[in-house]
XYZ file of C-alpha atoms in Angstrom:
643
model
C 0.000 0.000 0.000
C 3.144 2.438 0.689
C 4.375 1.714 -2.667
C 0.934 2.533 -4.014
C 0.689 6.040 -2.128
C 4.133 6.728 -3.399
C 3.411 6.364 -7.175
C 0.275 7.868 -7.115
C 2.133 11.132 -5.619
C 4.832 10.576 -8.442
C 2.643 10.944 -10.996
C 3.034 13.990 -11.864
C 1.823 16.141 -14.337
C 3.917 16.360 -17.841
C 6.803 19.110 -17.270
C 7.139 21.472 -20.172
C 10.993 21.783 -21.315
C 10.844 24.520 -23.592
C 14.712 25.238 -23.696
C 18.403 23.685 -23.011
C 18.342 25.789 -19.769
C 15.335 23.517 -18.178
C 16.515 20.678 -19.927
C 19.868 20.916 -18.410
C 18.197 21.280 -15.064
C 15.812 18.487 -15.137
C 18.329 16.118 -15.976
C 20.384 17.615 -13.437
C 17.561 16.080 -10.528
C 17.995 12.717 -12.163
C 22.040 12.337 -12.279
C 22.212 13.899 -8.616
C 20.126 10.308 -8.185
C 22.290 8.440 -10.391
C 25.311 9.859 -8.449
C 24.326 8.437 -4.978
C 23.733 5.026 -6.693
C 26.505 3.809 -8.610
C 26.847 5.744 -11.291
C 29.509 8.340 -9.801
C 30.686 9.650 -12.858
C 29.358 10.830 -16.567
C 30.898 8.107 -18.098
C 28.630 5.836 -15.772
C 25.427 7.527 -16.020
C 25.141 8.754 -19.522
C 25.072 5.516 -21.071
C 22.303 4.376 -18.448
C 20.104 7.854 -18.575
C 20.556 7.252 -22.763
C 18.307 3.496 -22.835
C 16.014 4.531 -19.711
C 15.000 7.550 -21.363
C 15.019 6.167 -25.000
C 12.551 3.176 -23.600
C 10.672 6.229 -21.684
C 9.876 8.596 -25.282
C 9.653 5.152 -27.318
C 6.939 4.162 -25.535
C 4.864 7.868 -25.576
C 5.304 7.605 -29.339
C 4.195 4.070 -29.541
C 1.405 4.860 -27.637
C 0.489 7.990 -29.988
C 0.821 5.891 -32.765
C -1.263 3.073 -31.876
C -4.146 5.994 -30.706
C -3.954 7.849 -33.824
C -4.264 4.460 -35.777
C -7.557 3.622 -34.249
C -8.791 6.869 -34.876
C -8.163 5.814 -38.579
C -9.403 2.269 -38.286
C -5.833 1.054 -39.361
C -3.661 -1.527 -38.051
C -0.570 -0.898 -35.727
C 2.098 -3.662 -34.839
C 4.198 -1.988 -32.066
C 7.515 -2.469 -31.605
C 7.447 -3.377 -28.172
C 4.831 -5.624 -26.390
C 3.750 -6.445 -22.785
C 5.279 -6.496 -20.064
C 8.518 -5.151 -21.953
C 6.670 -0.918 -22.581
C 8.026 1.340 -20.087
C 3.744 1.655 -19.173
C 3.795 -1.591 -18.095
C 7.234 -2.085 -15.524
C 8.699 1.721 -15.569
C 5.244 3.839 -14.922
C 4.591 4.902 -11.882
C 1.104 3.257 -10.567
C -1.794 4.603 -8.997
C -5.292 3.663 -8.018
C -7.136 7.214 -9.256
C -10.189 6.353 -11.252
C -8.662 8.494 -13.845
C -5.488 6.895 -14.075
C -3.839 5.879 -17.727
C -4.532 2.136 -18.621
C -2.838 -0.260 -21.605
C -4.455 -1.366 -24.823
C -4.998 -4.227 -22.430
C -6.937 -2.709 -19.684
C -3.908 -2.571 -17.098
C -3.260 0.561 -15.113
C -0.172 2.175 -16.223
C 2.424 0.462 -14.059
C 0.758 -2.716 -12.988
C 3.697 -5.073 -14.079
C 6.214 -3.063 -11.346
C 3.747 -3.411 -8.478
C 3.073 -6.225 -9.044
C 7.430 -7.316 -8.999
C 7.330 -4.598 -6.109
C 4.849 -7.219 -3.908
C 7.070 -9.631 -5.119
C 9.285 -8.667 -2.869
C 12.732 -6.337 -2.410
C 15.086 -7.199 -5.539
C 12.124 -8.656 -7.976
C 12.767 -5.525 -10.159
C 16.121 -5.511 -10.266
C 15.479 -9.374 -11.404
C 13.211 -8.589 -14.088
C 15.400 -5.777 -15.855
C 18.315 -8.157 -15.932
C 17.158 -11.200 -16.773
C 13.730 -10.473 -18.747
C 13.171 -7.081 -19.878
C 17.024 -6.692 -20.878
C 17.771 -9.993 -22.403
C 13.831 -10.077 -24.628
C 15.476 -6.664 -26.006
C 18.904 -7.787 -26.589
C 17.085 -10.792 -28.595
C 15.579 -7.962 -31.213
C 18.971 -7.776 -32.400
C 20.481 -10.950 -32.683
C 19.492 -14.352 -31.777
C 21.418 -15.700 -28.826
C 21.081 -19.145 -30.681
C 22.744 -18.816 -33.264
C 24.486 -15.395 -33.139
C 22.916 -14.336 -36.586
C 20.697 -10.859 -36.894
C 16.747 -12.478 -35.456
C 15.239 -12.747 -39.098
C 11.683 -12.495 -37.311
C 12.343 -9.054 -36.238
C 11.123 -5.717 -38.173
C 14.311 -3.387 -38.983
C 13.245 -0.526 -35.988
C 13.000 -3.949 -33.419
C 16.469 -5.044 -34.922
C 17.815 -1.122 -33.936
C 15.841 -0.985 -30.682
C 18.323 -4.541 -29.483
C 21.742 -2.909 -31.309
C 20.920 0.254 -29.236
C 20.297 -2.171 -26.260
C 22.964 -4.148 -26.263
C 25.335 -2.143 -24.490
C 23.208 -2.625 -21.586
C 23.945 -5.378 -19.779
C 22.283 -4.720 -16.407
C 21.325 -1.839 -14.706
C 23.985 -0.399 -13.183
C 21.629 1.645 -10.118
C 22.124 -0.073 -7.195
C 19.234 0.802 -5.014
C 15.650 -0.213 -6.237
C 14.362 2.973 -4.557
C 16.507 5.309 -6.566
C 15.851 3.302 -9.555
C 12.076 4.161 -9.128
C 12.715 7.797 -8.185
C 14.777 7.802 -11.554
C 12.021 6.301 -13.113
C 8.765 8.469 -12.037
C 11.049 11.843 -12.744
C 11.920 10.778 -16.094
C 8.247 9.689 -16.492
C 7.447 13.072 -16.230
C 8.967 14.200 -19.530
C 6.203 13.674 -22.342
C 6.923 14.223 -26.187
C 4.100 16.778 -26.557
C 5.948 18.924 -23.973
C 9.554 19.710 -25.652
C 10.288 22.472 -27.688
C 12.841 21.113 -29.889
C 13.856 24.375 -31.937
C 16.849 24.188 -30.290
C 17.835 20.615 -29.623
C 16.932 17.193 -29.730
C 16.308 15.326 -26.024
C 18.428 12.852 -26.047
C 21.272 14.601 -27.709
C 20.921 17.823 -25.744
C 21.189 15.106 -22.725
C 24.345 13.990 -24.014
C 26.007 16.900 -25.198
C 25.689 18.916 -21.773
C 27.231 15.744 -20.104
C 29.688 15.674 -22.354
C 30.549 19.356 -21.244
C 30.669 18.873 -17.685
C 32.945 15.724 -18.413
C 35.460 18.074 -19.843
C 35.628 15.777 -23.359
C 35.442 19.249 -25.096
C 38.979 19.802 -24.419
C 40.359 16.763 -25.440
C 38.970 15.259 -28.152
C 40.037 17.086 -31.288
C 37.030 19.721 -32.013
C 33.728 17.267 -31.648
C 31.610 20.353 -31.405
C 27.553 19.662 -31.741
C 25.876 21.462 -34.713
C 23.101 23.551 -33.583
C 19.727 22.244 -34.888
C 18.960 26.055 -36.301
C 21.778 25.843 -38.340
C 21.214 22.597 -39.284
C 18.219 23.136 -40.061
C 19.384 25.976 -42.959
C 21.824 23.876 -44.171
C 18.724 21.240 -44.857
C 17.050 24.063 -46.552
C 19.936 25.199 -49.422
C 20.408 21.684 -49.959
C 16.399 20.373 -49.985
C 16.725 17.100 -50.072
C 13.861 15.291 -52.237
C 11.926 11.712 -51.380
C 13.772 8.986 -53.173
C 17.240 10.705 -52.573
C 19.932 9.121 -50.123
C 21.469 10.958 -47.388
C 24.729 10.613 -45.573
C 26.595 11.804 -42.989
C 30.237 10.525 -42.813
C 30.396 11.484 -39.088
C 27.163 11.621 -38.006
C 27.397 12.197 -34.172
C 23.884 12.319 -32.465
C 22.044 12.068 -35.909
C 21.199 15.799 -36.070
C 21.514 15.957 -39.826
C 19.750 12.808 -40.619
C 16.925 13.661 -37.877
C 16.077 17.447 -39.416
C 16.475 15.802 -43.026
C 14.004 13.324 -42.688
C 11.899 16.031 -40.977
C 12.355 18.071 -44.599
C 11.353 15.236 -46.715
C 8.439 14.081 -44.472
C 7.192 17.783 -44.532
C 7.039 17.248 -48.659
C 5.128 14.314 -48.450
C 2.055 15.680 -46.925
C -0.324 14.179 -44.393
C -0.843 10.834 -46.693
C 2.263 9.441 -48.259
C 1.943 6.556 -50.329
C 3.052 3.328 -48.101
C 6.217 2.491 -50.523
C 7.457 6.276 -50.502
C 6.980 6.155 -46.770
C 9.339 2.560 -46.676
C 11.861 4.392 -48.781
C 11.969 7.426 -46.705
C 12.157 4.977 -42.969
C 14.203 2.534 -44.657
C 16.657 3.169 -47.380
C 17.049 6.735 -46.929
C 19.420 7.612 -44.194
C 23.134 6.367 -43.830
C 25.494 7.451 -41.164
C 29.075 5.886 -39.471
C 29.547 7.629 -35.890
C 33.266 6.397 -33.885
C 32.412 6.959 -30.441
C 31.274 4.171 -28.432
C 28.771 6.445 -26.394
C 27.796 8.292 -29.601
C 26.596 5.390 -31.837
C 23.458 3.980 -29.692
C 22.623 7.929 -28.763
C 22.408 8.433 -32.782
C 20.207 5.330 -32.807
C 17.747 6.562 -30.490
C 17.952 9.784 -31.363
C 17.278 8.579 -34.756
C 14.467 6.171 -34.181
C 12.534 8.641 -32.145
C 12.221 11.319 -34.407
C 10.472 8.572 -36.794
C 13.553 6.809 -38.990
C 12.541 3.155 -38.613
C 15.876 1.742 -39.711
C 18.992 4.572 -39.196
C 21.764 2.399 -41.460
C 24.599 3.685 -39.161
C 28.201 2.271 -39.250
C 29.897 2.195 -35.914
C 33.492 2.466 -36.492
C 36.241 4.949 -37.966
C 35.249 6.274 -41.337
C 38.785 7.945 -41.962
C 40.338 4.297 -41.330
C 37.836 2.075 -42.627
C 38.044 0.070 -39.359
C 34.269 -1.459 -37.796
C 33.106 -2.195 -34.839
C 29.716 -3.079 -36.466
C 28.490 -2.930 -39.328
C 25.195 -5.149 -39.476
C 22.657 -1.597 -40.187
C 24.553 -0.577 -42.886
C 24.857 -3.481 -45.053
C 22.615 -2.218 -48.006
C 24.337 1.147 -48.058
C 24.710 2.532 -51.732
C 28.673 3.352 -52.926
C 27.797 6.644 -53.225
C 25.032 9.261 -52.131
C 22.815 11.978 -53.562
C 23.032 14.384 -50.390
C 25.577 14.832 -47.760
C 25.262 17.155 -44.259
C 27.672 17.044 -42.153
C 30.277 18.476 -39.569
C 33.849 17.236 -39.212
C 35.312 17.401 -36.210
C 37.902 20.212 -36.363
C 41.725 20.318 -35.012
C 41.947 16.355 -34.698
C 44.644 14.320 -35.443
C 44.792 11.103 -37.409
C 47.615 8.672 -37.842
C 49.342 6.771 -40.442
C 46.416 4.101 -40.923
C 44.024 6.972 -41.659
C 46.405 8.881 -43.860
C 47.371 6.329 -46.172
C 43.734 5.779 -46.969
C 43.696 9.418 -49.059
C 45.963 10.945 -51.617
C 46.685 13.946 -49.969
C 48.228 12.499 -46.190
C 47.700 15.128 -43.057
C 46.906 14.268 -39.614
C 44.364 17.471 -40.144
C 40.619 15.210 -39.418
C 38.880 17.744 -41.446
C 40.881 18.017 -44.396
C 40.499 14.118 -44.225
C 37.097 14.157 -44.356
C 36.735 16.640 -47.332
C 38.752 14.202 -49.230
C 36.297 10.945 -48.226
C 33.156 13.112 -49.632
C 34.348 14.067 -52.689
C 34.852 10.065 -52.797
C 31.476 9.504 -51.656
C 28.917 11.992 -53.438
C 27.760 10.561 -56.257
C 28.768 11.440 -59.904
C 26.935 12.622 -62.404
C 25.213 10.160 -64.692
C 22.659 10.051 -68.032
C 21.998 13.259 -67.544
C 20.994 13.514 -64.160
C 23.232 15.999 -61.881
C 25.992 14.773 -59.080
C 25.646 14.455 -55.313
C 25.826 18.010 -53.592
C 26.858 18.549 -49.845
C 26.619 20.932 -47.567
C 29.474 20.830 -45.038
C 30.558 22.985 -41.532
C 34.499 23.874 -42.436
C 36.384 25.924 -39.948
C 38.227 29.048 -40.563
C 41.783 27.471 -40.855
C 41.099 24.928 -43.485
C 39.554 27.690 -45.762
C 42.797 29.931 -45.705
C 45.656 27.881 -45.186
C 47.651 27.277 -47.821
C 51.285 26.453 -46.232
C 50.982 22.889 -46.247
C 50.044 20.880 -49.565
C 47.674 18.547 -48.359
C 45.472 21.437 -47.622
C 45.738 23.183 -50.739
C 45.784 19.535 -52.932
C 42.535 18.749 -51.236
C 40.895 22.498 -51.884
C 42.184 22.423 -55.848
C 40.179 18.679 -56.009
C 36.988 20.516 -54.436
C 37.048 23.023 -57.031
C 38.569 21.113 -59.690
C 35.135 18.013 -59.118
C 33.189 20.239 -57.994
C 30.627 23.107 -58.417
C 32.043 24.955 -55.280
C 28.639 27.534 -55.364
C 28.272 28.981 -51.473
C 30.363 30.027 -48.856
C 28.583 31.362 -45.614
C 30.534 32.703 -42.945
C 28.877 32.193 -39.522
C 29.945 34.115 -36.650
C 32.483 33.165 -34.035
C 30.009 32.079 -31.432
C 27.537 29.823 -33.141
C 29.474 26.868 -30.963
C 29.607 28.258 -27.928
C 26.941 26.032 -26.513
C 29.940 23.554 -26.961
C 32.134 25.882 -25.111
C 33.923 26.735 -28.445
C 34.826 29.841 -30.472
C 36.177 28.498 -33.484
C 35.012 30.697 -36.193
C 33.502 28.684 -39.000
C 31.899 28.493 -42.387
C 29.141 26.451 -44.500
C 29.874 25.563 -47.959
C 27.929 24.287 -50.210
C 28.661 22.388 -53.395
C 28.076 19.957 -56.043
C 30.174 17.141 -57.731
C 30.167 17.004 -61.475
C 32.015 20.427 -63.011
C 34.701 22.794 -62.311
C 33.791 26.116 -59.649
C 33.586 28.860 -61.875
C 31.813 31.515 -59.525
C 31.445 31.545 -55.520
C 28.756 33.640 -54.020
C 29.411 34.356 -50.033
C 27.572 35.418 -47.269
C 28.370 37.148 -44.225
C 26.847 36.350 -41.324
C 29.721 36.851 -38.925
C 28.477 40.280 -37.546
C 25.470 38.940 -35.665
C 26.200 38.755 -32.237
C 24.888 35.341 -30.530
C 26.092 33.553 -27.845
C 24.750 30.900 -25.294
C 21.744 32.735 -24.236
C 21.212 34.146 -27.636
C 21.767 31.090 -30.160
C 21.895 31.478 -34.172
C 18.213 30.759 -35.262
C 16.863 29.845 -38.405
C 15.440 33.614 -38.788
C 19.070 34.955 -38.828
C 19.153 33.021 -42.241
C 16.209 34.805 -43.285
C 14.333 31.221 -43.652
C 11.069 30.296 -41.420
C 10.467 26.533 -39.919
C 9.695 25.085 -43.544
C 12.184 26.975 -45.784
C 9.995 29.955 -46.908
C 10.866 33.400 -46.647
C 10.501 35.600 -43.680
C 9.236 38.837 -44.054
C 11.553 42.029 -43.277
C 9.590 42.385 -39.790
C 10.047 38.621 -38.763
C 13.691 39.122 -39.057
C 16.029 39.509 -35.665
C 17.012 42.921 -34.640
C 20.409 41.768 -34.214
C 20.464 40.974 -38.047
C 18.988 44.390 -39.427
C 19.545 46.970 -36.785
C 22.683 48.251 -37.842
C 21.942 48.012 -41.459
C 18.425 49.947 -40.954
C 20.323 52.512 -39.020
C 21.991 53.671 -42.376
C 19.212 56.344 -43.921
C 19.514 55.021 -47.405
C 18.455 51.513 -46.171
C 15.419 52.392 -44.709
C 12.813 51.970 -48.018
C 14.928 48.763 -49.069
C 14.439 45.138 -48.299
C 16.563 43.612 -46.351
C 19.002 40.819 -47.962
C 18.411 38.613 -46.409
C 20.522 35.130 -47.102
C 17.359 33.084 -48.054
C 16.145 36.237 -50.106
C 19.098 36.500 -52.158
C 20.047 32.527 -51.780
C 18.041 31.946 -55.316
C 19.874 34.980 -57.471
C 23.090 33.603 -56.650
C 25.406 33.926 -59.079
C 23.428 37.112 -60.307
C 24.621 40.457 -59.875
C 21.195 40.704 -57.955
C 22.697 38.884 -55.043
C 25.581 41.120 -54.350
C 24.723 43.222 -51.052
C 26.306 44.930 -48.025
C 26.731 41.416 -47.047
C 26.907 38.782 -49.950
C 29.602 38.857 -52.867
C 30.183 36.893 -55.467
C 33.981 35.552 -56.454
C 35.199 34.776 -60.563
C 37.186 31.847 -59.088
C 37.811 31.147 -63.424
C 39.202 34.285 -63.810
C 41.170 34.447 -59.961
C 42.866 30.784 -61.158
C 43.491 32.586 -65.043
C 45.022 35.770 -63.222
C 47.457 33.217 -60.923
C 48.557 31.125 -63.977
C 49.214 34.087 -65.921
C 50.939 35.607 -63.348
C 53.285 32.512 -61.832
C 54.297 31.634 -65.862
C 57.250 34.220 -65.709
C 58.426 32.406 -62.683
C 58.238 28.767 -64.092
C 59.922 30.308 -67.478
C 62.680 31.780 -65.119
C 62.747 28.372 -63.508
C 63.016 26.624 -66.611
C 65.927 28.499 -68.378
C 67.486 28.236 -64.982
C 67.184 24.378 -65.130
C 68.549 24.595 -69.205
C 71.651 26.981 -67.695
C 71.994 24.194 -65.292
C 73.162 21.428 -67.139
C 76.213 22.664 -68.907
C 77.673 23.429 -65.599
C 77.092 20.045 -63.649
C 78.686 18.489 -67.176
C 82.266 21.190 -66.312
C 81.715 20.438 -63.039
C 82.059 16.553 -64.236
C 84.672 17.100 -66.581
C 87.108 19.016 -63.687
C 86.687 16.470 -61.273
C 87.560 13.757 -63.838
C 90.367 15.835 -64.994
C 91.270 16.132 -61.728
C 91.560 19.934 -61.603
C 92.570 22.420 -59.225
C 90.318 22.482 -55.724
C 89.830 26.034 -56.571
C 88.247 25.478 -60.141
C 86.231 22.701 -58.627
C 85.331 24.738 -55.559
C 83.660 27.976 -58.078
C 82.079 25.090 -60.277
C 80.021 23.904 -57.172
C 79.337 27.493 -55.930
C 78.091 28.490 -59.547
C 75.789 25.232 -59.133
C 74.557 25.597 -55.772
C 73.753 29.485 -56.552
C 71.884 28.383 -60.112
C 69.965 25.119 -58.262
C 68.779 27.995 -55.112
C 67.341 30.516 -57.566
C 65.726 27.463 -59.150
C 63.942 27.362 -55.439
C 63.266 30.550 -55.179
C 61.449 30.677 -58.712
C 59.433 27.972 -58.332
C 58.528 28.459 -54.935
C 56.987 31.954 -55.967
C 55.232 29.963 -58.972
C 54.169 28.026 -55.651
C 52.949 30.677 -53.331
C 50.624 32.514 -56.064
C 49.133 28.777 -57.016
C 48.501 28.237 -53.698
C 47.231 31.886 -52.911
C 44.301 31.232 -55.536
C 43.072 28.447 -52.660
C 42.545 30.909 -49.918
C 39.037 30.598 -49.496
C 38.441 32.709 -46.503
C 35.281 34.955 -46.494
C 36.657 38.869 -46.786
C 33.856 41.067 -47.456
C 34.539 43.587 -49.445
C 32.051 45.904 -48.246
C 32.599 45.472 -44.725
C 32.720 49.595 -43.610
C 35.958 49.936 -41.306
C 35.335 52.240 -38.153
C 38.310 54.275 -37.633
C 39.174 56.590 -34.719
C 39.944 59.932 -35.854
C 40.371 61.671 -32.972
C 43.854 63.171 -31.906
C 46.299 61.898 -29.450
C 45.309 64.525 -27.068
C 41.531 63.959 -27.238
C 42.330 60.450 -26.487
C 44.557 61.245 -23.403
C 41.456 63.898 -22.329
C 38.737 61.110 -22.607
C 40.602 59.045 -20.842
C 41.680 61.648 -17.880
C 37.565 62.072 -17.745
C 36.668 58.602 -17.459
C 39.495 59.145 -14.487
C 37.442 62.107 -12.902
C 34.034 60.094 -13.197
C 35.821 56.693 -11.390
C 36.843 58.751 -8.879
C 33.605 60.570 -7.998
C 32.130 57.017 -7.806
C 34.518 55.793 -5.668
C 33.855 58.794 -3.143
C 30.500 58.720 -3.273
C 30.281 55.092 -2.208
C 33.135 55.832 0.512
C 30.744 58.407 2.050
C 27.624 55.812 1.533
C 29.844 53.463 3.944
């Protein structure tokens, strides 16, 4: 009867988590739980928050589902089946006449009181060696070790993202409940998720407070605004594939599939909608905690089978590949985000024809592999990439610039964006980074770019979708739905003040154009930058080359006196004349180098960017600051005759 008092307090009514902030904070209340029960450390409870609230939001949607199906008079086959739905052993049970029951008649929560009159420990026994081992079974059979042929492809994900778990790792039954009816409390029809997903935002503030962000080579977390642009240039279309290389959490995947389900209308056809759950998404995630997170993360927002890779992409090395065996070669659309500043070893390198140790410029090189060519008429695959700063303007070391020429040389490189510094700052990063956009199949002739990197944001004031001038479905916002911190300072110049704004999504379609060049946007003739450099580095490979022809002759007297056995002096000048000939050779063909290698600088300079200069004198400045003097003081003895 105490147990029954207790869960009918629990239940609670559905908290609303309308941003990371009370996110952050609810899950807060669970891990200070987690802490006093086993799970001291992030490493511990992350992995066990990920399946108790994946089973938690799995089983709302189910339960949706199977409601909105009956409304319909259709048939639903859940995934999941008594006593193995968090409603039947997780839920928190009470005796209210108004209290939730199964399909089956049950309350909500019958199955754990009923283990709870079982006696201390009957829980515990039923998570380990029921609930755990049914879901591990989804996967593969325990028989004969083969993928269970009798399950559906989202039961077959539901036991790979399960089989991490072997047991529960709480060690108290009574905190395992309390974890339990708090996490019960979070219901699907209660997040906001402009901002993040639940079960990645989970992760990725963990992450944070494990102090991973510092270690592990730039594995920054795209925020879903921007992702959610990026999704719009590109527009992925029903029947295309989409990839992400290093997929993380499965942000890309999750707000592409949104895209193409938003196409589709209320009523797909039932083969378009198999496509889209089945054979449309592709991913390979390396992290061990990542991979079942993506899954999840994945199958909750509606992706029935997520074919993700767990292993290294950039070495080709598995840890399982069983979701991703009907993967295509190649793919139509790829979003993604690199990590940035890693470092790869030999057994990566060797892999690509330009070897660095630099992860990013790794990855570049393994899409332009993977984006599919053109063929019988039909355009190549086009991507749509977060770069940081570095890779766009370095161009001291060759793998860097090799890798850039290929881009442009395969591909139509069409958009560079540059975002401001603190887009990641949610990951507690400043690195100042850039989208670009592009398509396989013909040489960049033109780059348009957009600035962007004058809007202030921060963590409390995050890019959003409006800052690109798009609204939640791709349209375009009107001037007055746009962010003051976007068109303040432009709208403060008189001349501005009948005009539209540009917007990126208002000029995104005039690229290109002359129509698209603004106060912000710019368009590049890469052609005629790359005609320019050649014409311009030919006088130093012709200097270099009569060089090399003056060259010969004197290695062949240089021969000739050593076989005539001349004087050291003659032989000493021959060698001088040699070594001075072979080090303007260097210095020729190293400035042939440098203005090849200049034409690969990418970097977003806006050429109408309006410098503020100080024009005041020296002595105005040393006045100002003897008056900001004057004022500190009067403060200071005001507040010494307040005290």
């Amino acid at each position: 009867m105490l147990e029954k008092v207790k869960s009918a307090r629990r239940a609670k009514s559905p908290k609303t988590i309308a941003s990371t902030q009370s996110l952050s904070s609810f899950v807060k209340a669970i891990c200070d739980v987690m802490r006093r029960s086993n799970c001291a450390s992030a490493l511990q409870y992350v992995p066990e928050l990920t399946w108790i609230l994946f089973l938690r939001i799995l089983d709302a949607q189910e339960q949706k589902a199977l409601e909105q199906a009956e409304a319909l008079g259709n048939d639903y086959s859940p995934a999941l089946r008594a006593p193995y739905r968090w409603q039947d052993w997780a839920a928190p049970y009470s005796e209210k006449p108004d209290a939730p029951k199964t399909p089956e008649g049950y309350r909500f929560g019958w199955k754990r009181q009923a283990l709870f009159e079982a006696g201390e420990g009957s829980l515990f026994d039923f998570i380990n060696n029921q609930l755990l081992p049914h879901l591990h079974r989804l996967d593969v059979d325990p028989r004969t070790q083969l993928p269970n042929a009798g399950a559906s492809p989202k039961q077959r994900v539901i036991g790979r993202i399960m089989t991490a778990v072997e047991k529960v790792r709480v060690d108290s039954e009574t905190n395992l409940c309390d974890i339990f009816d708090k996490v019960h409390e979070i219901h699907i029809d209660h997040i906001d998720d402009t901002h993040f997903f639940t079960l990645s935002q989970v992760y990725e503030d963990l992450l944070l407070k494990m102090g991973e962000k510092n270690s592990d080579g730039g594995q920054f977390f795209t925020p879903r605004e921007v992702i959610r642009a990026m999704v719009n240039v590109l527009d992925p279309q029903p029947g295309e594939t989409v990839y992400d290389p290093c997929c993380g959490t499965g942000g890309f995947l999750a707000v592409a599939y949104e895209h193409i389900a938003y196409q589709l209308g209320q009523s797909p056809a039932s083969t378009v909608l198999e496509t889209l759950k089945h054979d449309t998404f592709f991913g390979r995630e390396k992290e061990n905690l990542v991979f079942p997170i993506a899954l999840a993360n994945l199958i909750l927002h509606g992706i029935d089978q997520p074919n993700l890779w767990h292993g290294n992409t950039l070495t080709g090395k598995q840890t399982y590949d069983g979701l991703f065996e009907h993967a295509p070669a190649t793919f139509d659309v790829i979003l993604t985000n690199p990590p940035f500043g890693g470092k790869e070893g030999s057994d990566a390198q060797k892999n690509y024809d330009f070897e660095t140790g630099s992860t990013q410029v790794l990855f570049v090189q393994h899409i332009l592999d993977e984006l599919k060519a053109p063929l019988d008429g039909k355009p190549g695959g086009r991507c749509g990439i977060v770069l940081d700063e570095g890779l766009l303007f370095r161009t001291n070391e060759s793998a860097f610039v090799e890798t850039k020429r290929k881009l442009v040389d395969e591909c139509d490189l069409w958009c560079i964006v540059s975002l401001p510094g603190g887009v990641f700052s949610t990951a507690g990063a400043g690195v100042k980074t850039n989208l670009l956009f592009f398509r396989k199949g013909s040489k960049t002739e033109r780059i348009w770019y957009y600035d962007l990197s004058q809007v202030k944001v921060g963590k409390k004031s995050p890019m959003t979708l409006a800052h690109f001038g798009f609204d939640r479905h791709g349209g375009l916002l009107s001037d007055a739905e746009l962010p003051s911190t976007l068109t303040a300072d432009w709208l403060a110049v008189e001349e501005n003040k009948d005009k539209l704004f540009p917007s990126f999504a208002r000029l995104l379609a005039k690229h290109g154009t002359p129509e698209a060049d603004s106060d912000f946007s710019w368009t590049v003739d890469f052609a005629a930058r790359r005609a320019k450099a050649r014409a311009d580095l030919q006088p130093f490979i012709d200097e270099a080359n009569r060089l090399t022809e003056e060259l010969l002759p004197l290695r062949e007297t240089l021969k000739a006196l050593k076989r005539d056995k001349a004087g050291k002096d003659k032989i000493a000048a021959a060698e001088d004349a040699i070594k001075t000939k072979e080090k303007a050779i260097r210095e020729a063909q190293a400035k042939a180098s440098d203005i090849d290698a200049a034409v690969f600088d990418l970097k977003a300079v806006n050429p109408h960017a309006k410098a503020v200069t100080d024009t005041r004198t020296v002595q105005q400045i040393i006045d100002n600051i003897n008056h900001q003097g004057e004022v500190v003081a009067r403060a200071m003895a005001n507040l010494t005759a307040m005290i």
